[in-house]
Amino acid sequence: MLKPQNGPTRELVSLDGLFAFKVDSDNAGLREGWQNARLDTALEMAVPASYNDVFADKAIRDHVGWVWYEREVRVPRGWVGERVWLRFESATHGAKAFVDGVLVAEHQGGYTPFEADITEHVSPGGAFRLTVAVNNELTQATIPPGNITETDDGRRQQQYMHDFYNYAGIHRSISLYSTPAVYVEDVVVTTGFEGDPGAAGTGTIATGTVDYAVVVAGETAGLLPVRVRVLNASGAEVAAADGISGTVAIPDVELWQPGKGYLYSLVVEVVDLDGQVVDSYAQTFGVRTVEVRGTEFLINGEPFYFTGFGMHEDHVTIGKGHSHAQMVNDFSLLEWVGANSFRTSHYPYSEEVMDYADRHGIVVIDETPAVGLNADFAGFFSTGAKKTYGPEFVSDETAAAHRQVIAELVARDKNHPSVVIWSIANEPQSSEQGAREYFEPLARLTRELDPTRPIGFVNVMFDGPDKDIITDLFDVIMLNRYYGWYLNTGDLASAEKALEAELLAWTEKHGKPMIMTEYGADTMPGLHSLYEQPWSEEYQSAFLDMYHRVFDRVPAMVGEHVWNFADFATSNGIMRVDGNKKGAFTRDRRPKAAAHALRRRWAPLNNKKPQAR
Ligand code: BDP
């Protein structure tokens, strides 16, 4: 799905701001038809934001079910004869949108966009009432999964099997935009190059190849010619072609590289028979290749070593709401610490984040929201599930939702040069009978949707190389390991031996590149210890240093993502003190001692693997 944009044939109006807001305490709003009149409420709520922490009200924070948003929207009067679209960048986890009481869009899945053509319901220059009902429930039929129980006194409670707070609401922008009646519906760009791109900064002598495919929609779509132009970053035309698909060459191409996010733009134009432009859409792209060869991970044919973090969209007050200022700050801290990459743990991040990563050359492992598909965590999350795969837990319904989140992620992010790996799940049970039957079709689907990028899933500690039965279906091995934290707590010497032995066993068995996608220790900022005790700043630094020594000795290790970039909110539990404290930065983005240590290690690396120590 294309990101909406302003352009010569399109206009975009942001609907972000304050909405009337009402909590549907009895979940009766749909039955009572709340969409048919103004909401009876004095509350107001910001979009984008999670609503949970905005009010000083526990009942709102803990509510399970529907909340309602409403505002008046005016359609620009110049949009006569245009199609009018309503687009949500996300609504977590499910939503129904109404225009003057008429249902125009419905979507399940909290982290991907959806939209509706509302032309027939509105008139240019006129106003309409936009009502959005948003549901935060997680069940067996959702990704991520969860289950809802009822207390003796009738309160509904949400359980889920993932370690981050179930923030909900309209987390990203809502927009109203216009397109012509015949319009560019989709563009897919894939790239390569021939020749020698030369070393970074020395200029290039390569020719870029750009394969493109355009989908045009609308009644007379098939009759109208399509042409494309490639513009370089300065806006100069460097290539052009006719037709809805084809290949164009960019002479002396400037590659998209880690740390140097050079972007071109493919301007797609639908023209009428007189050569007048009917619709125009500019799709940015970068020319780069990604490849797994043996135990190496190559970007533009060069071995790449990932440094960075698993992250979260998580901030004080706004929760998972997107904020430009917080985003720029987070990227600035990534740069400061010397990170060249991150993983969108554990769900697709805002499209603004992906665009920023493209522009700044930050490499991304792009993850679906499939987290918590693992009955082995039953004790940790008190879910009681005994077996993962089957009608009780990860069922056919879960699989259908999983297929949907993969398809929507690839549809949204396929043109981002920053994305180099699709991660289709975090820590699913991968040793139980049924895991292979579950994952084989999902791996195949991901490859069908995008044959150009390596795929993987993130392996959990319990399912090491001797137990796992699905890793051969994937291209890279991504591991979350907590030797020295959940295991060998406080005993880094034993942890070091166990970690190295396991990494060598994976290499022996699969011979694929490995990325440590999580390793970390909870750390209270300001807690110090002479003896490197767990929870102290000294322990966090020593823990990370131990992992780094091991990575440097294991040739198949191609990357390290510390868990986590910053402290983040979680559900209540005896394992968490005001959230998860494994951040290198605190929740308000102050560096712990570990952040300084990481900076010393990463800043000089220049995307290359460090020498063994
Ligand atoms: C892993 C999960 C991550 C948790 C982390 C932890 O992938 O979401 O936050 O452990 O325990 O199991 O800190």
PDB file of N, CA and C and ligand atoms in Angstrom, residues 162-164 312 343 345-346 371 377 380 426-427 458 460 480 482 485-486 518 520 522 563-564 568 570 576 580 582, ligand 1:
ATOM      1  N   HIS A 162       3.556 -11.300  25.560  1.00  0.00           N
ATOM      2  CA  HIS A 162       4.738 -10.535  25.146  1.00  0.00           C
ATOM      3  C   HIS A 162       5.081  -9.522  26.226  1.00  0.00           C
ATOM      4  N   ASP A 163       6.364  -9.138  26.202  1.00  0.00           N
ATOM      5  CA  ASP A 163       6.930  -8.346  27.294  1.00  0.00           C
ATOM      6  C   ASP A 163       6.944  -6.847  26.954  1.00  0.00           C
ATOM      7  N   PHE A 164       5.823  -6.340  26.486  1.00  0.00           N
ATOM      8  CA  PHE A 164       5.704  -4.874  26.368  1.00  0.00           C
ATOM      9  C   PHE A 164       4.246  -4.526  26.590  1.00  0.00           C
ATOM     10  N   HIS A 312      11.840  -0.373  20.692  1.00  0.00           N
ATOM     11  CA  HIS A 312      10.388  -0.334  20.878  1.00  0.00           C
ATOM     12  C   HIS A 312       9.928   1.067  20.538  1.00  0.00           C
ATOM     13  N   ARG A 343      16.325  -3.509  14.820  1.00  0.00           N
ATOM     14  CA  ARG A 343      15.214  -4.400  14.478  1.00  0.00           C
ATOM     15  C   ARG A 343      13.929  -3.755  14.967  1.00  0.00           C
ATOM     16  N   SER A 345      11.580  -4.604  16.594  1.00  0.00           N
ATOM     17  CA  SER A 345      10.980  -5.512  17.575  1.00  0.00           C
ATOM     18  C   SER A 345       9.796  -4.786  18.228  1.00  0.00           C
ATOM     19  N   HIS A 346       8.673  -5.360  18.351  1.00  0.00           N
ATOM     20  CA  HIS A 346       8.201  -6.621  17.834  1.00  0.00           C
ATOM     21  C   HIS A 346       6.961  -6.384  16.974  1.00  0.00           C
ATOM     22  N   VAL A 371       4.598 -12.047  17.948  1.00  0.00           N
ATOM     23  CA  VAL A 371       5.390 -12.249  19.158  1.00  0.00           C
ATOM     24  C   VAL A 371       4.494 -12.957  20.168  1.00  0.00           C
ATOM     25  N   PHE A 377       6.461 -20.158  27.516  1.00  0.00           N
ATOM     26  CA  PHE A 377       6.444 -18.992  28.398  1.00  0.00           C
ATOM     27  C   PHE A 377       5.217 -18.994  29.318  1.00  0.00           C
ATOM     28  N   PHE A 380       5.871 -17.733  32.788  1.00  0.00           N
ATOM     29  CA  PHE A 380       6.263 -16.327  32.819  1.00  0.00           C
ATOM     30  C   PHE A 380       5.046 -15.409  32.655  1.00  0.00           C
ATOM     31  N   ASN A 426       8.917 -13.383  16.396  1.00  0.00           N
ATOM     32  CA  ASN A 426       9.880 -13.305  17.487  1.00  0.00           C
ATOM     33  C   ASN A 426       9.617 -14.426  18.478  1.00  0.00           C
ATOM     34  N   GLU A 427      10.637 -15.253  18.675  1.00  0.00           N
ATOM     35  CA  GLU A 427      10.625 -16.304  19.692  1.00  0.00           C
ATOM     36  C   GLU A 427       9.399 -17.203  19.650  1.00  0.00           C
ATOM     37  N   VAL A 458      13.151 -15.025  14.759  1.00  0.00           N
ATOM     38  CA  VAL A 458      14.049 -14.847  15.895  1.00  0.00           C
ATOM     39  C   VAL A 458      13.882 -16.019  16.858  1.00  0.00           C
ATOM     40  N   VAL A 460      14.288 -18.518  20.066  1.00  0.00           N
ATOM     41  CA  VAL A 460      14.249 -18.377  21.524  1.00  0.00           C
ATOM     42  C   VAL A 460      15.273 -19.301  22.190  1.00  0.00           C
ATOM     43  N   ASN A 480      18.056 -14.780  20.240  1.00  0.00           N
ATOM     44  CA  ASN A 480      17.958 -13.999  21.479  1.00  0.00           C
ATOM     45  C   ASN A 480      18.542 -14.855  22.592  1.00  0.00           C
ATOM     46  N   TYR A 482      20.233 -15.079  26.667  1.00  0.00           N
ATOM     47  CA  TYR A 482      20.339 -14.411  27.968  1.00  0.00           C
ATOM     48  C   TYR A 482      21.221 -15.198  28.937  1.00  0.00           C
ATOM     49  N   TRP A 485      22.039 -13.812  32.369  1.00  0.00           N
ATOM     50  CA  TRP A 485      20.897 -13.102  32.958  1.00  0.00           C
ATOM     51  C   TRP A 485      19.846 -14.089  33.449  1.00  0.00           C
ATOM     52  N   TYR A 486      19.040 -14.655  32.532  1.00  0.00           N
ATOM     53  CA  TYR A 486      18.046 -15.639  32.985  1.00  0.00           C
ATOM     54  C   TYR A 486      18.721 -16.980  33.317  1.00  0.00           C
ATOM     55  N   GLU A 518      19.031 -10.309  20.349  1.00  0.00           N
ATOM     56  CA  GLU A 518      18.806  -9.808  21.718  1.00  0.00           C
ATOM     57  C   GLU A 518      19.860 -10.388  22.638  1.00  0.00           C
ATOM     58  N   GLY A 520      21.029  -8.960  26.761  1.00  0.00           N
ATOM     59  CA  GLY A 520      20.960  -7.791  27.627  1.00  0.00           C
ATOM     60  C   GLY A 520      20.661  -8.169  29.066  1.00  0.00           C
ATOM     61  N   ASP A 522      18.914  -6.510  32.732  1.00  0.00           N
ATOM     62  CA  ASP A 522      18.181  -5.404  33.378  1.00  0.00           C
ATOM     63  C   ASP A 522      19.142  -4.619  34.267  1.00  0.00           C
ATOM     64  N   TRP A 563      19.639  -5.884  23.523  1.00  0.00           N
ATOM     65  CA  TRP A 563      18.274  -5.700  24.040  1.00  0.00           C
ATOM     66  C   TRP A 563      18.368  -4.852  25.294  1.00  0.00           C
ATOM     67  N   ASN A 564      17.847  -3.707  25.327  1.00  0.00           N
ATOM     68  CA  ASN A 564      17.085  -2.979  24.342  1.00  0.00           C
ATOM     69  C   ASN A 564      17.738  -1.606  24.179  1.00  0.00           C
ATOM     70  N   PHE A 568      11.605   0.247  28.744  1.00  0.00           N
ATOM     71  CA  PHE A 568      10.255   0.390  28.171  1.00  0.00           C
ATOM     72  C   PHE A 568       9.197  -0.199  29.099  1.00  0.00           C
ATOM     73  N   THR A 570       6.055  -2.366  30.428  1.00  0.00           N
ATOM     74  CA  THR A 570       5.567  -3.738  30.259  1.00  0.00           C
ATOM     75  C   THR A 570       4.289  -3.893  31.089  1.00  0.00           C
ATOM     76  N   ARG A 576       9.428  -7.518  36.672  1.00  0.00           N
ATOM     77  CA  ARG A 576       9.626  -6.189  36.105  1.00  0.00           C
ATOM     78  C   ARG A 576       9.377  -5.128  37.163  1.00  0.00           C
ATOM     79  N   ASN A 580      10.609  -2.924  31.740  1.00  0.00           N
ATOM     80  CA  ASN A 580      11.835  -3.664  31.430  1.00  0.00           C
ATOM     81  C   ASN A 580      13.000  -2.684  31.445  1.00  0.00           C
ATOM     82  N   LYS A 582      16.263  -3.238  30.557  1.00  0.00           N
ATOM     83  CA  LYS A 582      17.460  -3.670  29.822  1.00  0.00           C
ATOM     84  C   LYS A 582      17.976  -2.612  28.852  1.00  0.00           C
TER      85      LYS A 582
HETATM   86  C1  BDP B   1      12.793 -11.884  25.048  1.00  0.00           C
HETATM   87  C2  BDP B   1      11.760 -11.115  24.258  1.00  0.00           C
HETATM   88  C3  BDP B   1      11.688  -9.623  24.614  1.00  0.00           C
HETATM   89  C4  BDP B   1      11.802  -9.453  26.109  1.00  0.00           C
HETATM   90  C5  BDP B   1      13.151  -9.992  26.554  1.00  0.00           C
HETATM   91  C6  BDP B   1      13.401  -9.806  28.055  1.00  0.00           C
HETATM   92  O1  BDP B   1      11.957 -11.264  22.870  1.00  0.00           O
HETATM   93  O2  BDP B   1      10.494  -9.083  24.106  1.00  0.00           O
HETATM   94  O3  BDP B   1      11.603  -8.140  26.514  1.00  0.00           O
HETATM   95  O4  BDP B   1      13.202 -11.370  26.279  1.00  0.00           O
HETATM   96  O5  BDP B   1      13.102 -10.719  28.815  1.00  0.00           O
HETATM   97  O6  BDP B   1      12.221 -13.083  25.399  1.00  0.00           O
HETATM   98  O7  BDP B   1      13.867  -8.742  28.449  1.00  0.00           O
END
